[in-house]
Coordinates of C-alpha atoms and ligand atoms in Angstrom, one line a residue:
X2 CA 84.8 44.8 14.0
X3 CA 87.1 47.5 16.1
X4 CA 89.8 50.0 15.3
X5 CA 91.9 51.4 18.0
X6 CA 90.0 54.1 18.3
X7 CA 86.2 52.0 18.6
X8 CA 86.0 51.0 22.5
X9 CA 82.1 51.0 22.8
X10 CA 80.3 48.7 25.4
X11 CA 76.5 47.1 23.9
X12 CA 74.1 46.4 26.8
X13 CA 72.7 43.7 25.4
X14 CA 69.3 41.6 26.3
X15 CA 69.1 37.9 25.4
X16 CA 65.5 38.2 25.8
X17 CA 64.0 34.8 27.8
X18 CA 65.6 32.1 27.1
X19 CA 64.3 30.6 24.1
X20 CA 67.1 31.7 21.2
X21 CA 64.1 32.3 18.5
X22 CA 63.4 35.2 20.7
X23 CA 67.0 36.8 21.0
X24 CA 67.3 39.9 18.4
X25 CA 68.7 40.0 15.4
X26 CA 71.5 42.8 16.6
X27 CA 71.9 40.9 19.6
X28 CA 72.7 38.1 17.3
X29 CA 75.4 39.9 14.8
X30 CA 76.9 41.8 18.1
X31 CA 77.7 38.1 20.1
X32 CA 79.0 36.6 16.9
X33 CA 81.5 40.2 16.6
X34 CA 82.0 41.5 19.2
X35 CA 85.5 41.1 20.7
X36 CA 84.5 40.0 24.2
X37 CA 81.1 39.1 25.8
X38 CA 80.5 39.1 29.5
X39 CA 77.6 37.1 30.3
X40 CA 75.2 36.0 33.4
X41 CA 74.1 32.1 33.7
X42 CA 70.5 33.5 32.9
X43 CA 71.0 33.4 28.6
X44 CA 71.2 29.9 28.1
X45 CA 73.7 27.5 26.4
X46 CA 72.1 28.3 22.7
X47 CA 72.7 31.5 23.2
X48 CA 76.2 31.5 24.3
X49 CA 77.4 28.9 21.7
X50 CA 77.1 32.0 19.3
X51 CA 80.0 33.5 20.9
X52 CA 83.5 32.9 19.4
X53 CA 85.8 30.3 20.9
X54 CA 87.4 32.2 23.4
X55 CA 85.4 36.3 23.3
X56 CA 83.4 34.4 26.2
X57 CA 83.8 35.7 30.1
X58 CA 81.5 34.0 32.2
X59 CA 80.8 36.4 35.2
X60 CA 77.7 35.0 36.3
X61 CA 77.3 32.9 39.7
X62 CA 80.5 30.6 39.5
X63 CA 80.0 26.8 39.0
X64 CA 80.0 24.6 42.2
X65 CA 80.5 28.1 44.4
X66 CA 78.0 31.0 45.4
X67 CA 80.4 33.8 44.1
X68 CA 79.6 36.0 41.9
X69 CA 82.3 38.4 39.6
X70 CA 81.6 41.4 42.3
X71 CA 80.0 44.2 40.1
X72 CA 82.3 46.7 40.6
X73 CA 84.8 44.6 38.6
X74 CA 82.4 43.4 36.4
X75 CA 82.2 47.5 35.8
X76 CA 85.8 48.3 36.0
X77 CA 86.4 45.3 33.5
X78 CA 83.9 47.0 31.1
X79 CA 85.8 49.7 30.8
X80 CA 89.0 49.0 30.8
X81 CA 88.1 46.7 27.3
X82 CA 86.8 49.6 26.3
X83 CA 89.6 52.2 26.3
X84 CA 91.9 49.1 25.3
X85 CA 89.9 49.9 21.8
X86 CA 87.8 46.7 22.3
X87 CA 83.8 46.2 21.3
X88 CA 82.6 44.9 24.4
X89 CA 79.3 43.0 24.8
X90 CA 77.5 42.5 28.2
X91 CA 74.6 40.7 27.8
X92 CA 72.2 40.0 30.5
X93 CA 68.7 37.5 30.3
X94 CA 65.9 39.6 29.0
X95 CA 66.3 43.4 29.1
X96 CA 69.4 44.8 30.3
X97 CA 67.6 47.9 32.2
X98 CA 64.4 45.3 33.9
X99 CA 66.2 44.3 37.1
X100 CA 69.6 43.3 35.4
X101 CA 72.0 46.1 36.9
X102 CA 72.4 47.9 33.0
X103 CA 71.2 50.8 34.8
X104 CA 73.5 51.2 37.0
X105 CA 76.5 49.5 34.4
X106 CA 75.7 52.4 32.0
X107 CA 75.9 55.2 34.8
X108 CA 79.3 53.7 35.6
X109 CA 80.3 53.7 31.5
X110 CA 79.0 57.5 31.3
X111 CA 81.0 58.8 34.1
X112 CA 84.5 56.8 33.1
X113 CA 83.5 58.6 29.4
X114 CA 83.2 55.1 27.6
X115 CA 80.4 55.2 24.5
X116 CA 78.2 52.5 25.4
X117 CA 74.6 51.4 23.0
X118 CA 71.7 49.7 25.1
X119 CA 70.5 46.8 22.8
X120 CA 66.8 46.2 24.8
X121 CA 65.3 42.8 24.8
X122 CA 62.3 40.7 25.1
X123 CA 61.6 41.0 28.7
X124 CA 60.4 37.5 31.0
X125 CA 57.4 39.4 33.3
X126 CA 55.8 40.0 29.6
X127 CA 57.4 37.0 27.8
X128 CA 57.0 34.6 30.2
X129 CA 53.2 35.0 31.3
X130 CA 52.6 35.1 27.5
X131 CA 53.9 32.0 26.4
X132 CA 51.8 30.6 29.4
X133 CA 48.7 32.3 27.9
X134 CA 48.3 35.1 30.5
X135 CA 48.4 38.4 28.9
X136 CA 49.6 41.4 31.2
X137 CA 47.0 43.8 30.2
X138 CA 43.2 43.1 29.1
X139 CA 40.2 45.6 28.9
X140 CA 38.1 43.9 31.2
X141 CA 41.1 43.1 33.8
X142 CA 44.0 45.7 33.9
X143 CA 45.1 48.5 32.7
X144 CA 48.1 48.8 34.4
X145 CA 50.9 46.3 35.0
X146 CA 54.0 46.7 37.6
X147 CA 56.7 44.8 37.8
X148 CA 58.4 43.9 41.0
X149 CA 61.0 42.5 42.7
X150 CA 60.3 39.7 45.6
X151 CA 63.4 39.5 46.6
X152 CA 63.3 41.8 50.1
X153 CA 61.7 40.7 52.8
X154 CA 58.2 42.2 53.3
X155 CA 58.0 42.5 56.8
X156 CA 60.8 44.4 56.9
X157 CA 61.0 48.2 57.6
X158 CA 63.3 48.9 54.9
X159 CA 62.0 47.0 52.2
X160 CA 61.5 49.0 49.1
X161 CA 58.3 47.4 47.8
X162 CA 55.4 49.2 49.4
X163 CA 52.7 45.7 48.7
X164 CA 49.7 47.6 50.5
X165 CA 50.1 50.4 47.7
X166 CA 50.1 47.4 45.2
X167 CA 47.0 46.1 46.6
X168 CA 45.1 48.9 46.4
X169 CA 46.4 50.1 43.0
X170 CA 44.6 47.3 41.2
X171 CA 46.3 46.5 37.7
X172 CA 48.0 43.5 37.2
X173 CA 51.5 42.6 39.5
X174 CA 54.2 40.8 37.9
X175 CA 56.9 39.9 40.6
X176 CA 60.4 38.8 39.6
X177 CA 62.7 37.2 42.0
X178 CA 60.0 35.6 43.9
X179 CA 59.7 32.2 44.3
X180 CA 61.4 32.4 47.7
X181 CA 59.6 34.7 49.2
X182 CA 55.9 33.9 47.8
X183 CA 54.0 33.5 51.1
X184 CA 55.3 36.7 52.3
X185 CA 54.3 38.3 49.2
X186 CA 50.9 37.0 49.0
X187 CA 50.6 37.1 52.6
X188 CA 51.3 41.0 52.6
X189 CA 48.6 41.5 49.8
X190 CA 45.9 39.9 51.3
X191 CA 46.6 41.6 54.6
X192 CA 46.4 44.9 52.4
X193 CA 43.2 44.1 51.7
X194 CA 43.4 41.9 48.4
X195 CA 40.6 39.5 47.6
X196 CA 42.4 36.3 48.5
X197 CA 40.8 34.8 45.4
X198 CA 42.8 36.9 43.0
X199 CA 44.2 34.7 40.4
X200 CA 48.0 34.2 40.5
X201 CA 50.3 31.8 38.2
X202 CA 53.6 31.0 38.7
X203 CA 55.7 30.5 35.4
X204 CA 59.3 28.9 35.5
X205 CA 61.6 29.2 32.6
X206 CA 59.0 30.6 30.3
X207 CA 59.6 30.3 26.9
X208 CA 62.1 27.2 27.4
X209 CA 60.9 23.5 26.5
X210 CA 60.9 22.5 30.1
X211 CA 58.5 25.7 30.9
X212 CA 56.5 25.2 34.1
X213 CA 53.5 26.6 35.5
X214 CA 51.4 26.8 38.8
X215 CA 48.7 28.2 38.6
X216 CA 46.1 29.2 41.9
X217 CA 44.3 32.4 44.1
X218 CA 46.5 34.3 46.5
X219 CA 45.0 31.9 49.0
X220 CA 46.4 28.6 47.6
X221 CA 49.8 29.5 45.2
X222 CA 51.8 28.6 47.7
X223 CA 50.6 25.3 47.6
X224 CA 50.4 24.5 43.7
X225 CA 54.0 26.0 43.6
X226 CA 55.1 23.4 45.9
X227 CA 52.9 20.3 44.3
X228 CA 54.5 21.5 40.8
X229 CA 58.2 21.9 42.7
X230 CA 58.5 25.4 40.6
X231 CA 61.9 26.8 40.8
X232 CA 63.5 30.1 39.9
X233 CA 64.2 31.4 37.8
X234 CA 59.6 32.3 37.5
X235 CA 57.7 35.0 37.3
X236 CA 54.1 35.4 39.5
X237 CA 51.8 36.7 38.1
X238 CA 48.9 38.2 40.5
X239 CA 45.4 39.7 39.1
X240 CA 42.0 39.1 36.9
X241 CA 44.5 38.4 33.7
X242 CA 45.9 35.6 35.7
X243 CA 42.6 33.5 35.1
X244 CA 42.5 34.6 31.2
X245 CA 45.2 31.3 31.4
X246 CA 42.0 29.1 31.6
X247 CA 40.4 30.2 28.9
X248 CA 43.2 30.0 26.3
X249 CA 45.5 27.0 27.4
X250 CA 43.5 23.9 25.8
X251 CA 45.0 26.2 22.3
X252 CA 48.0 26.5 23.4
X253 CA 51.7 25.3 21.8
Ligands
LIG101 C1 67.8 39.4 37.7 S1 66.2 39.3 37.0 C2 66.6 39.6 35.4 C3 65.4 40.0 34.6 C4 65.7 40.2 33.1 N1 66.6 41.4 32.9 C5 64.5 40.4 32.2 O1 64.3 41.5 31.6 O2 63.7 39.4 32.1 C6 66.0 37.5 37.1 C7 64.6 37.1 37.2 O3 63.9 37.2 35.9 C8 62.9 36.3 35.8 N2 63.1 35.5 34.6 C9 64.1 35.6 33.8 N3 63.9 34.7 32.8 C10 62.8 34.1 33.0 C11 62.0 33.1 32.3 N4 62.5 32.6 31.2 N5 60.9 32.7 32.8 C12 60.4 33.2 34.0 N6 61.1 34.1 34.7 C13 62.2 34.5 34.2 C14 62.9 35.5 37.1 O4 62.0 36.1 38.0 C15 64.3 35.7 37.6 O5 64.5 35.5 38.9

């Protein structure tokens, strides 16, 4: 696929999970590209597209917490690149939704490396789909935000302002955040959300073993831990929440 001269990195998304939903140029770029660096998130499916040996796992290692450390995940990147390579890094859903592409393409820019951002199906609209909850709906939200549950709400420096989201209305989509659900919910309803706000919880949307919880702000903590959900989920918190109820006897 390369000359000498080629050297360009593709930010690719794998979309959700399920591998009817990864694009067609993410498709032809894993099957010729010279070298793919991948996360855990894309699934087996997905990576048995790759070439016998164009893989590099630098995801979290296998029996170990360690992660490839970003900064050589970056300076690996381009190094490939001015070796000539075509360099795939494909991340789980969209490389720029909370998947560090951002930040991986600033890095490419300012070490002069051409680099393509292949988007893909993202999970906090994929996921909730699947599950029958759509993000926006005239008579619920017109506005969707999604957000990361990872930090610690109580804390001073956490970046997610939940009181704003409370009183912004629209529908909340939190990634990250199984963890960290009763500080979450906790935080809204001390912001003033109605505590019977619909919320679902949905694991490995778009995968055969999908799960999901489904509950008010009140009580999600405690259908997440009678369904056992585990990351990687979405919440979903708002009016389309409930839309769920309507559609899931119809559901595949
Ligand atoms: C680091 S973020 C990456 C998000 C990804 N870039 C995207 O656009 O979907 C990882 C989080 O995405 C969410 N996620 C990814 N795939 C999912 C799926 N199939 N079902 C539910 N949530 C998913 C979970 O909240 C997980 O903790």
């Amino acid at each position: 696929m390369t000359t000498a001269e080629d050297g360009t990195v593709y930010l690719v998304g794998s979309g959700p999970g399920d591998p009817g939903l990864l694009t067609v140029k993410a498709r032809d770029l894993l099957e010729r590209a010279d070298v793919v660096l991948h996360d855990r998130l894309p699934g087996p499916e997905i990576l048995d597209l790759i070439p016998d040996g164009n893989a590099e796992d630098v995801g979290k290692r296998a029996h170990s917490d360690k992660r490839t450390s970003q900064a050589e995940i970056n300076e690996r990147l381009v190094a490939y690149a001015n070796a000539g390579k075509s360099v795939v890094r494909l991340k789980g859903g969209d490389p720029f939704v909370f998947g560090r592409g951002g930040e991986e393409a600033e890095y490419l820019a300012e070490h002069g490396v051409t680099f393509e951002v292949v988007p893909g199906v993202t999970s906090p609209v994929a996921a909730p789909g699947v599950a029958g909850i759509p993000v926006t709906h005239r008579d619920h939200a017109s506005s969707v935000t999604f957000v990361t549950g990872h930090e610690d709400p109580t804390k001073p420096e956490s970046s997610v302002d939940w009181a704003a989201l409370a009183e912004a209305g629209g529908t909340i989509v939190v990634l990250m955040g199984v963890t960290r659900l009763p500080d979450y919910t906790a935080a809204l309803r001390d912001a003033g959300m109605d505590p019977e706000t619909p919320v679902a919880l949905v694991e490995r949307g778009t995968r055969p073993n999908q799960r999901v919880a489904t509950g008010t702000l009140e009580t999600i903590v405690a259908a997440r831990d009678e369904v056992g959900i585990e990351p990687p989920a979405v919440t979903v918190i708002g009016g389309v929440a409930g839309v769920r109820e309507e559609l899931e006897a119809f559901l595949r």
